[in-house]
Short mmCIF file of C-alpha atoms and ligand atoms in Angstrom, two decimals:
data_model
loop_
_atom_site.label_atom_id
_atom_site.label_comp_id
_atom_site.label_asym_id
_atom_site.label_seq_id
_atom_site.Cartn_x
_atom_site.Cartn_y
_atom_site.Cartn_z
CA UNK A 1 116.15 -13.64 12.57
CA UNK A 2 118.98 -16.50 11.70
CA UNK A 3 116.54 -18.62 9.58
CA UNK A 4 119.34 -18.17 6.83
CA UNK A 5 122.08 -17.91 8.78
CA UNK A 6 124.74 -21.08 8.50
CA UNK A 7 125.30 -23.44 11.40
CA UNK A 8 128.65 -22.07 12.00
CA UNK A 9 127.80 -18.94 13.03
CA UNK A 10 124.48 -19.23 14.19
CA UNK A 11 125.69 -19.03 17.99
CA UNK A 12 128.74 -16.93 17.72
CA UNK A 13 129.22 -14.40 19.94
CA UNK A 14 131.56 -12.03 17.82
CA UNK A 15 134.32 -9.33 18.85
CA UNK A 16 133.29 -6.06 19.70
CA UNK A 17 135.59 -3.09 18.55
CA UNK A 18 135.94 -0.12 20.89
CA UNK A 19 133.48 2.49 19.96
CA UNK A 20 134.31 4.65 17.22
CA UNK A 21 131.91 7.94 17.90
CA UNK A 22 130.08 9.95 14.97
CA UNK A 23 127.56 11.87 16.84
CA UNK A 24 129.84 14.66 19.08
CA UNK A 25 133.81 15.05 19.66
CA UNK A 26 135.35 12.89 22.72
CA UNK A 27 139.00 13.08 23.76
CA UNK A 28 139.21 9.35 22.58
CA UNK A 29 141.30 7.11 24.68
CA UNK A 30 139.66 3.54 24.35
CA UNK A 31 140.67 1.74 21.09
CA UNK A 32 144.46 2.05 21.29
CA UNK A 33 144.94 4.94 18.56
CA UNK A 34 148.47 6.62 18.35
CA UNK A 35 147.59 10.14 18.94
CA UNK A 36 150.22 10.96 16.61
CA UNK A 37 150.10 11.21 12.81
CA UNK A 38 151.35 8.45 10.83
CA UNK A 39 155.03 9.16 9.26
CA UNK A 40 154.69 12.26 6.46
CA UNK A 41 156.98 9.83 4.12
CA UNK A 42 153.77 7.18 4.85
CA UNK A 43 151.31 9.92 3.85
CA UNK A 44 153.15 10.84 0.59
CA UNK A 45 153.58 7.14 -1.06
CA UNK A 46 150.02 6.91 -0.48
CA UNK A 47 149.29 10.11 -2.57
CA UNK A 48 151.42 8.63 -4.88
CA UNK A 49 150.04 5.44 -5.03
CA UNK A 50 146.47 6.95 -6.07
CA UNK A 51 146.80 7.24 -9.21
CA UNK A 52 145.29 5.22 -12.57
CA UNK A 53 147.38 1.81 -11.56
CA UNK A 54 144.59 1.44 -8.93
CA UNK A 55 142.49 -0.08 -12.27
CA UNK A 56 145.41 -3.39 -11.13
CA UNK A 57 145.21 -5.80 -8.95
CA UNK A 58 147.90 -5.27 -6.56
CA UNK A 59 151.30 -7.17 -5.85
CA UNK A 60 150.38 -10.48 -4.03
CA UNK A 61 153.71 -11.32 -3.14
CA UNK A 62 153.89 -7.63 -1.34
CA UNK A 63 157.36 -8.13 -2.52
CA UNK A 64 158.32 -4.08 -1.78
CA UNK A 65 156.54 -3.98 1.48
CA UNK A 66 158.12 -7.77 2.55
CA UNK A 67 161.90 -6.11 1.84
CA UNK A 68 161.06 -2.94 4.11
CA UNK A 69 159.95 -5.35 6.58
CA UNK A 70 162.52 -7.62 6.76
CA UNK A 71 165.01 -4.98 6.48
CA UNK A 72 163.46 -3.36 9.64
CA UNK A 73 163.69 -6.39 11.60
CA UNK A 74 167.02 -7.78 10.25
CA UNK A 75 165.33 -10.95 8.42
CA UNK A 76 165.15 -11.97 5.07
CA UNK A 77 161.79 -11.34 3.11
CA UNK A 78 160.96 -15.30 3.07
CA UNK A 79 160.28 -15.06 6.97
CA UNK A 80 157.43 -12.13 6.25
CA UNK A 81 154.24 -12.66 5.63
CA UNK A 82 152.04 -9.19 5.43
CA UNK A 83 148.10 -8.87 5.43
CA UNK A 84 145.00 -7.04 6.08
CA UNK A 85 145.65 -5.67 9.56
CA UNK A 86 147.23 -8.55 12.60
CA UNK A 87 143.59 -9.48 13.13
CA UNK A 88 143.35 -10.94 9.89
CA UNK A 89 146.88 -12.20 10.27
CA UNK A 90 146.58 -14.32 13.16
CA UNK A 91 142.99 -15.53 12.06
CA UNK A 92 145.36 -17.36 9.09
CA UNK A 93 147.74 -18.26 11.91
CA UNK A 94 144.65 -19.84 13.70
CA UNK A 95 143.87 -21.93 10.45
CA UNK A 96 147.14 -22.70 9.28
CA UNK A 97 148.60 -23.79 12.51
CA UNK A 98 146.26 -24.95 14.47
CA UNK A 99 143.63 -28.45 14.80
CA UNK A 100 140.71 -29.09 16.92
CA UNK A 101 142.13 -32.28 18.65
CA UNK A 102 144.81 -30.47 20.49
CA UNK A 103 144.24 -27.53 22.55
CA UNK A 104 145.03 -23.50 22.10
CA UNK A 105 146.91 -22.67 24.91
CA UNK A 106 146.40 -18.54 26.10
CA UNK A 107 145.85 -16.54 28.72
CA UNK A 108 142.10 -16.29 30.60
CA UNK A 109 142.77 -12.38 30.82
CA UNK A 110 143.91 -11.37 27.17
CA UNK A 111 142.93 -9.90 23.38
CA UNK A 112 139.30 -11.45 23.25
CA UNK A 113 139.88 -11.82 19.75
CA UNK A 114 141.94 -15.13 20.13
CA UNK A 115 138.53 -17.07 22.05
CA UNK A 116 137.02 -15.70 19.58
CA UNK A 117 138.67 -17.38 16.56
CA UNK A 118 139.09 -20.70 18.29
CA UNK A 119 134.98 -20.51 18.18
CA UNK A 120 134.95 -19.83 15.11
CA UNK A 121 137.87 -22.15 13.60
CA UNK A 122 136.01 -24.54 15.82
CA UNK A 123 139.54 -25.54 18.00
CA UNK A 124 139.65 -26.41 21.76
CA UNK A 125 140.98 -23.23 24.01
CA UNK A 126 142.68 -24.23 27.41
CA UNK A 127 142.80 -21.16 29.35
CA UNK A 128 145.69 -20.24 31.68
CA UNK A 129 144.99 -18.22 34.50
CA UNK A 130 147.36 -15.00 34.80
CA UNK A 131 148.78 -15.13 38.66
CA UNK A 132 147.14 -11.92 40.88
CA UNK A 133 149.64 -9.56 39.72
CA UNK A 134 148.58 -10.30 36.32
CA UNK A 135 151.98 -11.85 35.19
CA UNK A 136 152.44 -14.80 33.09
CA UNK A 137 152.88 -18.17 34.33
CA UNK A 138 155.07 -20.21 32.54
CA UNK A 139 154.95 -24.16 33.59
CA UNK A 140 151.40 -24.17 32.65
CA UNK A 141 152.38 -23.82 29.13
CA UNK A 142 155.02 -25.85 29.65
CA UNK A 143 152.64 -29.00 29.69
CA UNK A 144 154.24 -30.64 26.45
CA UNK A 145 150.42 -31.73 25.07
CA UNK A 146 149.80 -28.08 23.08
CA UNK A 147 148.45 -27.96 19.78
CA UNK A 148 149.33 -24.13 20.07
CA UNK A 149 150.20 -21.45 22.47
CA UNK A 150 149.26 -17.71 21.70
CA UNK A 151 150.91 -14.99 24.23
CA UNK A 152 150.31 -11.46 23.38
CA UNK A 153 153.67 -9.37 24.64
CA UNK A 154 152.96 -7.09 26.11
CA UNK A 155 149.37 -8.47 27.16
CA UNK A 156 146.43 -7.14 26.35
CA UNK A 157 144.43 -5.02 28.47
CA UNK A 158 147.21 -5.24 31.16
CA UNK A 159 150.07 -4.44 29.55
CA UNK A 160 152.44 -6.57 31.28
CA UNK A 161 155.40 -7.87 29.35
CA UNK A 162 156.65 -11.17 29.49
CA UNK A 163 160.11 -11.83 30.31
CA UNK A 164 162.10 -13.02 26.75
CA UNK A 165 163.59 -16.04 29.00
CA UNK A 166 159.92 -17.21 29.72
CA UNK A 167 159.31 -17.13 26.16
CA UNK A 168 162.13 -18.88 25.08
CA UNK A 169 161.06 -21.34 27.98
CA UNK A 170 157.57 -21.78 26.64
CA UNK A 171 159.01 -22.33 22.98
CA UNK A 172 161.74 -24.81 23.72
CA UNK A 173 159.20 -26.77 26.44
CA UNK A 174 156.40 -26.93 22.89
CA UNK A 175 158.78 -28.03 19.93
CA UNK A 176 155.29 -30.02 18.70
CA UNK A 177 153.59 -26.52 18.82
CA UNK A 178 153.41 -23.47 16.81
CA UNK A 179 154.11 -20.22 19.35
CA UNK A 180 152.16 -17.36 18.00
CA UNK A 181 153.37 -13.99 20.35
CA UNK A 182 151.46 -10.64 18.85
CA UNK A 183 153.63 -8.05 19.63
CA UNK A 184 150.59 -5.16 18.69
CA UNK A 185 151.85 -3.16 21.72
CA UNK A 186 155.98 -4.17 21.65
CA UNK A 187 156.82 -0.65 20.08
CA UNK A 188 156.37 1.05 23.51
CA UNK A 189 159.05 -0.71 25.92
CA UNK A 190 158.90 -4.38 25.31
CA UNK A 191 161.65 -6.75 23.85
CA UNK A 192 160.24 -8.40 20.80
CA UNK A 193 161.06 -11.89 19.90
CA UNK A 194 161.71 -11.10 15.97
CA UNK A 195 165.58 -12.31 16.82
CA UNK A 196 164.58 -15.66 17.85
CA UNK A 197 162.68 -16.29 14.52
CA UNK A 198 166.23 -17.58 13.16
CA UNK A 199 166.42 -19.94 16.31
CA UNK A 200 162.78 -21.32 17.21
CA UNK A 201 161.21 -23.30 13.88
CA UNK A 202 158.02 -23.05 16.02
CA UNK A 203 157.91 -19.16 16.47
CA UNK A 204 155.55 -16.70 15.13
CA UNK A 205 155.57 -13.03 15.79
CA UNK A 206 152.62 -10.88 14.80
CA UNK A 207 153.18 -7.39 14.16
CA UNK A 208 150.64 -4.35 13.62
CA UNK A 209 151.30 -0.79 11.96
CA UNK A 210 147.71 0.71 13.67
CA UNK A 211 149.45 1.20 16.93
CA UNK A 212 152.99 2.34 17.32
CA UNK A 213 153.10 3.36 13.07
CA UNK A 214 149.75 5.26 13.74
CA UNK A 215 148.35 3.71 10.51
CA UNK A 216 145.36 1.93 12.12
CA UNK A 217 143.27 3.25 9.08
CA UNK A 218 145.50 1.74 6.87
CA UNK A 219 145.49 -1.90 7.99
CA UNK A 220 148.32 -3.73 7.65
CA UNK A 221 149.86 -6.11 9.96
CA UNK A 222 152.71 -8.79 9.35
CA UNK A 223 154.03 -12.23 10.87
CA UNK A 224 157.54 -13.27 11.17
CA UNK A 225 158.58 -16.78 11.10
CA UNK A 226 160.25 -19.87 9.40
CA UNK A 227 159.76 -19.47 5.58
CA UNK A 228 157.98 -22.95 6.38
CA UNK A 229 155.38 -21.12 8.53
CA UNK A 230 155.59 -18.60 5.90
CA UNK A 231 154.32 -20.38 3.22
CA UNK A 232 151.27 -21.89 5.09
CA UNK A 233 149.62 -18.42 5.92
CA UNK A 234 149.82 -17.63 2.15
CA UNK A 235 148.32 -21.40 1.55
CA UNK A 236 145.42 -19.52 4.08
CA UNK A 237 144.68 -16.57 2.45
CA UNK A 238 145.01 -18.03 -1.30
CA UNK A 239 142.41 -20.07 -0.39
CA UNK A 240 140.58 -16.78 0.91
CA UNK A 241 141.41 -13.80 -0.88
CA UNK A 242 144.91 -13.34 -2.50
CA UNK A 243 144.79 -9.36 -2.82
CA UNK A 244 144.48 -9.13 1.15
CA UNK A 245 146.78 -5.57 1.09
CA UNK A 246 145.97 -3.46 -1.43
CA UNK A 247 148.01 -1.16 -3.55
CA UNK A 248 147.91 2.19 -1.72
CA UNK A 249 148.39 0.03 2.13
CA UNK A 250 151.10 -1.59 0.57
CA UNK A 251 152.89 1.45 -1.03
CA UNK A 252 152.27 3.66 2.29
CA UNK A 253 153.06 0.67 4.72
CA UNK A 254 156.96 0.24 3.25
CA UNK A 255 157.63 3.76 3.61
CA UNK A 256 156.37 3.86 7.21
CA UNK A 257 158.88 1.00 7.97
CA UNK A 258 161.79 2.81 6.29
CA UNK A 259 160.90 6.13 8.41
CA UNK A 260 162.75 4.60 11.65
CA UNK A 261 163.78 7.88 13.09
CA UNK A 262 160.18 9.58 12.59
CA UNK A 263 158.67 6.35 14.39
CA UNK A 264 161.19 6.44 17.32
CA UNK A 265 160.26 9.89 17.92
CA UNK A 266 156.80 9.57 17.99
CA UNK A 267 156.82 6.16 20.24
CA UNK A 268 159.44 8.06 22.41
CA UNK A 269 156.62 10.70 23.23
CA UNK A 270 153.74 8.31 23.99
CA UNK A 271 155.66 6.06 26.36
CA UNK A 272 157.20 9.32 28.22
CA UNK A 273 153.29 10.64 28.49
CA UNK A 274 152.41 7.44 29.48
CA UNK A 275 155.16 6.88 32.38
CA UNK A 276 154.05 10.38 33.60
CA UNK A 277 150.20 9.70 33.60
CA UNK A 278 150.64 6.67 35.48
CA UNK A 279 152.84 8.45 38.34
CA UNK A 280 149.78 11.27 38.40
CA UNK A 281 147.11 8.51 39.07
CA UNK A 282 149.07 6.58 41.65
CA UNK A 283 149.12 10.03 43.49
CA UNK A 284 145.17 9.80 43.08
CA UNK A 285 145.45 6.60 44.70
CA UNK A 286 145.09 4.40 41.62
CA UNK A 287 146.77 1.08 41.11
CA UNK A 288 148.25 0.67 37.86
CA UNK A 289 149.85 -1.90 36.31
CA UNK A 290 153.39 -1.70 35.01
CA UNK A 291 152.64 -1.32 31.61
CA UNK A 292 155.11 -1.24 28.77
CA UNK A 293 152.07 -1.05 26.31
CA UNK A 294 150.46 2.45 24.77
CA UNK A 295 147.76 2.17 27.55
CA UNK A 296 147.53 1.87 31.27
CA UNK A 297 145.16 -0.59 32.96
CA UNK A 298 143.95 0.89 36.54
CA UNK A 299 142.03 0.18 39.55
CA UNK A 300 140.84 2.72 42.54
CA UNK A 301 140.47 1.13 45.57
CA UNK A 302 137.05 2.98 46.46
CA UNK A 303 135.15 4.23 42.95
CA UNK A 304 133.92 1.43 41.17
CA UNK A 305 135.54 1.29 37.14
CA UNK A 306 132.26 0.99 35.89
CA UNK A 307 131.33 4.29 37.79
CA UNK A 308 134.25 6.11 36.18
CA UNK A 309 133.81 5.02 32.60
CA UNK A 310 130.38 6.55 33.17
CA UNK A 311 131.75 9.63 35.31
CA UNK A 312 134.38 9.80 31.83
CA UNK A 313 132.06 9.44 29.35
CA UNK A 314 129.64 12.53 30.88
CA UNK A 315 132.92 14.64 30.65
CA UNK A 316 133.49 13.83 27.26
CA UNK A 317 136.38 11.26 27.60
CA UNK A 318 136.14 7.71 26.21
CA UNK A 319 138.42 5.03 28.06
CA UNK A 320 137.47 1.24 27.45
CA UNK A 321 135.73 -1.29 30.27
CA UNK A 322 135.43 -4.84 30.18
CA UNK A 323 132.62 -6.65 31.71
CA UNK A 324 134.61 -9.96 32.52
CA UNK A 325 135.45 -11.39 35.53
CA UNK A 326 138.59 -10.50 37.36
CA UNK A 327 139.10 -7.21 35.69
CA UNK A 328 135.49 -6.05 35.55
CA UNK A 329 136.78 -3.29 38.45
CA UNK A 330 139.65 -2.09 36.07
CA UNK A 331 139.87 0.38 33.47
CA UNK A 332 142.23 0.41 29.69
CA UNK A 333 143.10 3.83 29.34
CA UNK A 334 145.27 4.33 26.02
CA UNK A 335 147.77 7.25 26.13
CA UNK A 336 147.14 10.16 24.39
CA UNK A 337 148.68 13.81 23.97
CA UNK A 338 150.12 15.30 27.47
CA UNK A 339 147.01 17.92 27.10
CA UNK A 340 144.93 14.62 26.61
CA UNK A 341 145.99 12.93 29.81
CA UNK A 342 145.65 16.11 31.60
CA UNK A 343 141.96 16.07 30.90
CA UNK A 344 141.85 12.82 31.76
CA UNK A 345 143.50 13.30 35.02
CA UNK A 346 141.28 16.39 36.34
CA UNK A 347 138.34 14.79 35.50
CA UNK A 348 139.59 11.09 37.23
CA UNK A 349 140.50 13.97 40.13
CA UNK A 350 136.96 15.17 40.01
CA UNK A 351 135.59 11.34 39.92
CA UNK A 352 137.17 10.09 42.70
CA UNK A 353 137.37 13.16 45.53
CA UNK A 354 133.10 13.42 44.94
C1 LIG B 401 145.14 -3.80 18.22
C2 LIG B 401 145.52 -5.24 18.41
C3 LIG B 401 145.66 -6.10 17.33
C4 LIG B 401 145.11 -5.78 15.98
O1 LIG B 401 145.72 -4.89 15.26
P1 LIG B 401 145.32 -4.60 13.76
O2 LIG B 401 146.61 -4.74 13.06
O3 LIG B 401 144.79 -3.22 13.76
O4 LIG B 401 144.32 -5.60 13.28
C5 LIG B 401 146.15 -7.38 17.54
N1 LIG B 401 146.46 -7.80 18.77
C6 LIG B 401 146.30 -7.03 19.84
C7 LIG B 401 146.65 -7.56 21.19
C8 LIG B 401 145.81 -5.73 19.68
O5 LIG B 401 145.59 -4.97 20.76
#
């Protein structure tokens, strides 16, 4: 019943999150999770944070979180703005940057949440088909006409990077056009663009903790750009909601980004299990993309995906399947612990010599 519902989202068709189980224990590799705890430095300033200052509203500026973050990334904390997760992030980028009578140039296979917002923010999508091999082609961005351009690196669910002299190809070719590149999965083997936020006036970079930080509980997420660019997210979300991180996220959060060497380690041993999970399912005669993401994206030539999500499932494994077209025969597996990706691996044996 929408009787009360407003005209604006009376026909959306919303995102759908990865399932999050309550009723029994899966091994759970479909929503991206680190398997790894968040850093022990993270967990204490969050202790510390609960305490009777939570009676005050937090620090909008985020200005201790902003310095960890631009320290991290060699910037200055002008070219940071931090929020409620990268979801909420680049829905601001999707307001502040972009108007309905120029189109939102991404990907036809990518992170459905970027359709989704140019629904909602009511903008015009032009969809660029990814080649066979799921790589990136660049002259169709290249067009000149953009009102915007949105590339995840590395993409989502294929996990294909994109070369950093495309990108600086599809930024100099759109000078008129605000570049948004979410880098959720960049902590696991891809070259992020952060550097070239000193060079390109038109870049954006959108970063998440929830993956390679292991703090998608927490959720925070940041963008990196011109202090220009800057300033029009937080004309966004003080037009929202100007409290968007809260006291704890933002106290935890800055510690996690001063832990380097506890985050290193711990992205080191997720993209080792992954390059070692994706030689054992080529051996099972899988194809799998060459991801540099914290998830493989896979194909058997004879048992239908669909059929092994199922076959998964029934064994108590959760991997994540999307009903579109051109990958609807392709599965996102996100890399666990080695003793996780062994289960997964005798039970894809199992599926696919029935
Ligand atoms: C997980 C993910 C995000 C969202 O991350 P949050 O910070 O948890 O909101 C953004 N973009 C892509 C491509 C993702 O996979």
């Amino acid at each position: 019943m929408k009787k009360y519902w407003s005209a604006r989202i009376r026909d959306m068709v919303p995102y759908v999150p990865g399932e999050q189980p309550k009723d029994r224990v899966f091994i759970k590799l479909n929503t991206n999770e680190n398997p790894y705890p968040p850093s022990p430095k993270a967990l204490e300033a969050l202790r510390q944070a609960a305490d009777d200052r939570l009676r005050l509203y937090p620090d909008p500026e985020c200005t201790q979180l902003r310095a960890a973050i631009a320290a991290a990334h060699g910037l200055s904390p002008e070219q940071v703005f931090p929020g409620n997760g990268s979801d909420e992030v680049l829905a601001f980028c999707f307001q502040a940057f972009f108007d309905p009578d120029r189109p939102v140039l991404f990907a036809d296979i990518t992170y459905t949440f970027y359709a989704v917002y140019a629904e909602y923010f009511g903008l015009t999508p032009r969809l660029i088909p990814l080649a066979g091999d799921f790589s990136l082609p660049v002259d169709p961005f290249c067009a000149g006409d953009a009102g915007g351009v949105v590339v995840a690196n590395p993409n989502a669910p294929t996990g294909r990077a994109v070369d950093r002299a495309d990108l600086i190809r599809i930024l100099e070719a759109n000078p008129q056009a605000v570049v948004l590149v979410d880098e959720a999965y960049i902590d696991f083997g891809g070259v992020s663009a952060d550097a070239l936020v000193d060079r390109y006036e038109n870049l954006v970079v959108v970063r998440t903790l929830s993956k390679g930080h292991g703090l998608a509980g927490l959720r925070v997420g940041y963008a990196l750009g011109h202090p220009h660019l800057m300033a029009a997210l937080r004309c966004v979300r003080d037009s929202i909601n100007s409290y968007t991180v809260d006291r704890a996220a933002q106290a935890a959060a800055a510690a996690a980004m001063e832990d380097a060497a506890y985050f290193e380690a711990q992205t080191a041993k997720v993209t080792a299990t992954r390059d070692r999970a994706a030689e054992r399912l080529r051996a099972l005669g899988f194809a799998v993309t060459d991801s540099k993401a914290n998830f493989l994206f896979v194909h058997h030539p004879r048992v239908a995906a669909k059929a092994l999500l199922d076959g998964l499932r029934q064994r108590g494994i959760l991997v994540r399947w999307f009903d579109q077209p051109r990958i609807s025969d392709y599965l996102r597996i996100t890399v666990g612990t080695d003793e996780e990706m062994e289960a997964l691996y005798q039970a894809m044996k199992a599926l696919t010599e029935e």
